[in-house]
PDB file of C-alpha atoms in Angstrom:
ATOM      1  CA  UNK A 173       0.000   0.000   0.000  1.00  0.00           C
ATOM      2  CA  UNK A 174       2.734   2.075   0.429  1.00  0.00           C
ATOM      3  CA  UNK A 175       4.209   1.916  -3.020  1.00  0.00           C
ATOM      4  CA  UNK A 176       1.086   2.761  -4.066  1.00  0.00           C
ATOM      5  CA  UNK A 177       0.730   6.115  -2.236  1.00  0.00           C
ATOM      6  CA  UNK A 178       4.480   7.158  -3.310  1.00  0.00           C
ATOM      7  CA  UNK A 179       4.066   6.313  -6.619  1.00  0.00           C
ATOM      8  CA  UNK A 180       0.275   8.301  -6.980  1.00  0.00           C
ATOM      9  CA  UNK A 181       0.978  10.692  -4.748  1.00  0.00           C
ATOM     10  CA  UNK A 182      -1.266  13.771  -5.090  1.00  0.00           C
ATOM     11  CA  UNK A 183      -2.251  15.987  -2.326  1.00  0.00           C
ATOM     12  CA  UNK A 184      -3.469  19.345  -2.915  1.00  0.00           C
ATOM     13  CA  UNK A 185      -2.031  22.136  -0.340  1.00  0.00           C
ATOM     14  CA  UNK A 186      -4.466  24.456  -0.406  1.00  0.00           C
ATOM     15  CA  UNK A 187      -8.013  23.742   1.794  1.00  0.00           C
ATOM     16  CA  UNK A 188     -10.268  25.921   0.039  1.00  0.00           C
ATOM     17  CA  UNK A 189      -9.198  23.505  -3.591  1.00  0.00           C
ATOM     18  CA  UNK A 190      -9.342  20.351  -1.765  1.00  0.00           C
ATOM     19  CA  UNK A 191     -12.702  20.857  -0.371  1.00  0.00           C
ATOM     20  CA  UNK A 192     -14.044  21.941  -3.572  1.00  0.00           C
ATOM     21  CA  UNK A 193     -13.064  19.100  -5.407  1.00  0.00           C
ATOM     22  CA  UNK A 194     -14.605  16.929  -2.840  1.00  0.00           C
ATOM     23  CA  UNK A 195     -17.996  19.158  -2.794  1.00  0.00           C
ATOM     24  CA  UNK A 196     -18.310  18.992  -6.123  1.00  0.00           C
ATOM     25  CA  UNK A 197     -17.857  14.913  -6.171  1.00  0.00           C
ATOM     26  CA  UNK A 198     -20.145  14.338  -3.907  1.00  0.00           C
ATOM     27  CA  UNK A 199     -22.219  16.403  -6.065  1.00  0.00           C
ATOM     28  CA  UNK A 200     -21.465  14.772  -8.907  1.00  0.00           C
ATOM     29  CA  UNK A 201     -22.057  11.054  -7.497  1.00  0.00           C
ATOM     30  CA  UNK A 202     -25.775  12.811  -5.763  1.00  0.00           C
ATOM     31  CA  UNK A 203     -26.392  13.597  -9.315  1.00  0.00           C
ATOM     32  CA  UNK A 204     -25.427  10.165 -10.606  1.00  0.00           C
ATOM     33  CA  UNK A 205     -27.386   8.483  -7.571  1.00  0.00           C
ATOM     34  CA  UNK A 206     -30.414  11.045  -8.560  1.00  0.00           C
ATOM     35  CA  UNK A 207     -30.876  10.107 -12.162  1.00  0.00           C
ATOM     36  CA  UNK A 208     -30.872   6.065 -11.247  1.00  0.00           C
ATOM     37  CA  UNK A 209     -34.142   7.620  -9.161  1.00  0.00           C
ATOM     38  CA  UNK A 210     -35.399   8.842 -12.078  1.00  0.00           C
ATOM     39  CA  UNK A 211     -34.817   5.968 -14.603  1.00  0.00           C
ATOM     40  CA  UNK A 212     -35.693   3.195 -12.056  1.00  0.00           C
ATOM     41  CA  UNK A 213     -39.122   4.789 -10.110  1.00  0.00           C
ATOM     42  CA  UNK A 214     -41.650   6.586 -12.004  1.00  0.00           C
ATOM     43  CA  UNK A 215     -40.416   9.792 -10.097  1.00  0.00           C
ATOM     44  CA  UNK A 216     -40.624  13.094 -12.507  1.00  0.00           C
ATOM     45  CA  UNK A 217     -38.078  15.831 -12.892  1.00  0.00           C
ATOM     46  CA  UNK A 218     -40.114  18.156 -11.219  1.00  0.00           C
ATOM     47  CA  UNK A 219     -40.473  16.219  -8.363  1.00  0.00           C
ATOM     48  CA  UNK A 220     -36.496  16.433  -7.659  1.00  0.00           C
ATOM     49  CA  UNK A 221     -35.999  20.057  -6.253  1.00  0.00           C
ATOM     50  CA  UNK A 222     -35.701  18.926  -2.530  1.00  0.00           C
ATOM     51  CA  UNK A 223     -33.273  15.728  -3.584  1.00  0.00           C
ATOM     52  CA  UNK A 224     -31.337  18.348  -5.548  1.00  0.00           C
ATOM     53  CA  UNK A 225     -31.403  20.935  -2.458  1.00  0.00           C
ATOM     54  CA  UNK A 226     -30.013  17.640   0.077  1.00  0.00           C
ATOM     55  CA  UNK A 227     -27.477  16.519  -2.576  1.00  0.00           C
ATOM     56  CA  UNK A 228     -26.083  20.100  -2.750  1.00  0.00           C
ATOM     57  CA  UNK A 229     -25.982  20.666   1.429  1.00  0.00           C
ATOM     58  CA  UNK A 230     -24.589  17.367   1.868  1.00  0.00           C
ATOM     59  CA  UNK A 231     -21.874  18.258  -0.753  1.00  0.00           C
ATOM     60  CA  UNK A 232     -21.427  21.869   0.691  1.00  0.00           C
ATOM     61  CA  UNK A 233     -21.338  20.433   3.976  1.00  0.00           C
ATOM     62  CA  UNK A 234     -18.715  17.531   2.958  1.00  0.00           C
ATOM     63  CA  UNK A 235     -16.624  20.452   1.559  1.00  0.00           C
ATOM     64  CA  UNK A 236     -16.052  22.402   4.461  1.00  0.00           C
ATOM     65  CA  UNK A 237     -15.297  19.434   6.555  1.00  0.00           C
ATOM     66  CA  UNK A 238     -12.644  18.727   4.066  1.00  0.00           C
ATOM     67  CA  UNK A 239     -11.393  22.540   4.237  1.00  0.00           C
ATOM     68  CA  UNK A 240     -11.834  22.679   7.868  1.00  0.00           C
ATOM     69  CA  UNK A 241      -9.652  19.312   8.380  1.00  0.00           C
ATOM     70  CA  UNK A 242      -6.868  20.535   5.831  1.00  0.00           C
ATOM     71  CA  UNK A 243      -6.374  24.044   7.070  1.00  0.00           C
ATOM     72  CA  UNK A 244      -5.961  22.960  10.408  1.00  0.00           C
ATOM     73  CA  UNK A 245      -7.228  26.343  12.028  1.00  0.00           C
ATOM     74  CA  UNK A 246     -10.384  28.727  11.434  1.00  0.00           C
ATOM     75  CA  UNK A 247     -12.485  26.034   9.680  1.00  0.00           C
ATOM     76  CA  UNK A 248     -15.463  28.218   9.484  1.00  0.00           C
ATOM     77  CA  UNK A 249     -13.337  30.366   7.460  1.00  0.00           C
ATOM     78  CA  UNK A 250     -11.877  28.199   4.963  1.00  0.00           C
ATOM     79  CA  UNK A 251     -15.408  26.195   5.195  1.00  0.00           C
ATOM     80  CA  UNK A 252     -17.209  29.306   4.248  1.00  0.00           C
ATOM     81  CA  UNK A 253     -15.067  30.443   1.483  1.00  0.00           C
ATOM     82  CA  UNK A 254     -15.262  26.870   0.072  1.00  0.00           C
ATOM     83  CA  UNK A 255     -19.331  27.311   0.272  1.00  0.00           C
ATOM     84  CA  UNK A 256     -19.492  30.592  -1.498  1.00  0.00           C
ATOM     85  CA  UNK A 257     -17.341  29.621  -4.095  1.00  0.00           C
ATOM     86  CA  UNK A 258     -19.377  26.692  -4.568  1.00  0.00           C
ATOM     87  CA  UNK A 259     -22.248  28.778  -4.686  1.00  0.00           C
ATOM     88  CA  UNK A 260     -20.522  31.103  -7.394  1.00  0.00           C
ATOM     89  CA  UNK A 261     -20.020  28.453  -9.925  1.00  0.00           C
ATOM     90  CA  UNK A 262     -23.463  26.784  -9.239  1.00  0.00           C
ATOM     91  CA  UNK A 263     -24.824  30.366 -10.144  1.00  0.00           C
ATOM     92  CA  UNK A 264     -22.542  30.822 -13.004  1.00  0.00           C
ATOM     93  CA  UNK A 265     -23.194  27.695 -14.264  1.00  0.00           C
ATOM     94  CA  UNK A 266     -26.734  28.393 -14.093  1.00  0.00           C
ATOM     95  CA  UNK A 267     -26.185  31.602 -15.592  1.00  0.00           C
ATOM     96  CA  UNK A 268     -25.004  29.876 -18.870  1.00  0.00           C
ATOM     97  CA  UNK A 269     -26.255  26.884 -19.471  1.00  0.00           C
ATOM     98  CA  UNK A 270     -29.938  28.374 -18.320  1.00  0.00           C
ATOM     99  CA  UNK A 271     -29.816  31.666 -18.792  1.00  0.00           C
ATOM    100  CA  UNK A 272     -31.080  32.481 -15.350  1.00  0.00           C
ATOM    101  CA  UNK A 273     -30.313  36.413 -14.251  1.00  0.00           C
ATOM    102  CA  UNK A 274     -29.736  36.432 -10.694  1.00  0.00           C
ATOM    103  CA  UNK A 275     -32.256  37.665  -7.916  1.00  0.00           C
ATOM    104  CA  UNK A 276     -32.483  37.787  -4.402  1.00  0.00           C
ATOM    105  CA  UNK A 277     -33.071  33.975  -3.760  1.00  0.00           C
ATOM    106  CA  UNK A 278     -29.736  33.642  -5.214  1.00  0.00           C
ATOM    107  CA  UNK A 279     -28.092  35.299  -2.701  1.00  0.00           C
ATOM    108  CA  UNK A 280     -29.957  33.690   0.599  1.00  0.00           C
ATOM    109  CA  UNK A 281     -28.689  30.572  -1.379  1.00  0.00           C
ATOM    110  CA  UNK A 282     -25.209  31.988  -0.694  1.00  0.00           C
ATOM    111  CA  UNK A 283     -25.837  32.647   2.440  1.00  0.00           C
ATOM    112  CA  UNK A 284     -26.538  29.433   2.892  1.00  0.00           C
ATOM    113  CA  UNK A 285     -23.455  27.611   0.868  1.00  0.00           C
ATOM    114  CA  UNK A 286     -21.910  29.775   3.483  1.00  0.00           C
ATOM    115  CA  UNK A 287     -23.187  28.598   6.742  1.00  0.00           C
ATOM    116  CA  UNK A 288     -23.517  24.910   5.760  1.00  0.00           C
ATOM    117  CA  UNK A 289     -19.776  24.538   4.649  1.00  0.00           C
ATOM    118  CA  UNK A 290     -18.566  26.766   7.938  1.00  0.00           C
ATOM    119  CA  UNK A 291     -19.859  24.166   9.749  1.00  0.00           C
ATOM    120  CA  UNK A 292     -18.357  21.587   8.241  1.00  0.00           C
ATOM    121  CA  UNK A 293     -15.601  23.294   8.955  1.00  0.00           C
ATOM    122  CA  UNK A 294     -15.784  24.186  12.199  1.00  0.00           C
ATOM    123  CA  UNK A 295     -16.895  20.126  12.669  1.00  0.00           C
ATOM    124  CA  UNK A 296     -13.486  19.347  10.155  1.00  0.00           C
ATOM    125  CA  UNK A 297     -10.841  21.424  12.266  1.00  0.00           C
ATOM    126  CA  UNK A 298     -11.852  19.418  15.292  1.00  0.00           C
ATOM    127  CA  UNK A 299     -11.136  15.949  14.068  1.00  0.00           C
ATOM    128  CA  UNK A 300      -7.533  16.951  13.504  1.00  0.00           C
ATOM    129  CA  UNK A 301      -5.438  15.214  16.274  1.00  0.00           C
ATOM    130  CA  UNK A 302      -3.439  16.758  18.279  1.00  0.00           C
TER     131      UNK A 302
END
């Protein structure tokens, strides 16, 4: 197991990237997990606002753990910066692929990338031993 790690070994340095790239796997596998719900059950598309709404906290709030854990210190910092860059590029993407303009729910949905990834990352820079 060992050669393994030295020979792949990949580690990202900065929090904020790490926990991105987590969020937005977790997002990506919620998405995967979401459309087998769709395929398999006679659910419609409209019916998956909510799912979508859990898959994204869960992600945010996997992302700030990550953040929180790899800084080491202030996790509610680096946890909330990962969240409202999330948030950003959820927007944007909306923005382009949907041509949504933004509004005010868009930014109480920042607020909220914000507090769910602070506290994963307040929870994340408490599991780091001591």
């Amino acid at each position: 197991m060992q050669l393994i790690r030295r020979m792949v070994s990949f580690r990202m340095s900065n929090p904020v990237l790490s926990g991105l790239c987590y969020a937005f796997v977790w997002m990506m596998l919620g998405a995967l997990i979401l459309s087998f719900f769709l395929w398999m059950t006679g659910m419609r598309e409209q019916d998956l606002s909510l799912y979508t709404y859990v898959v994204h906290g869960l992600s945010l709030l996997v992302g700030g753990f990550v953040s929180g854990k790899r800084s080491g210190e202030r996790g509610w910092y680096h946890g909330g910066i990962t969240g409202i860059v999330y948030g950003l590029i959820v927007l944007l993407i909306g923005f382009l692929a949907l041509d949504a303009s933004f509004n005010w729910k868009d930014s109480l949905q920042l607020a909220s990338a914000f507090l769910i990834s602070a506290l994963g990352g307040i929870f994340g820079v408490n599991t780091r031993r001591s």
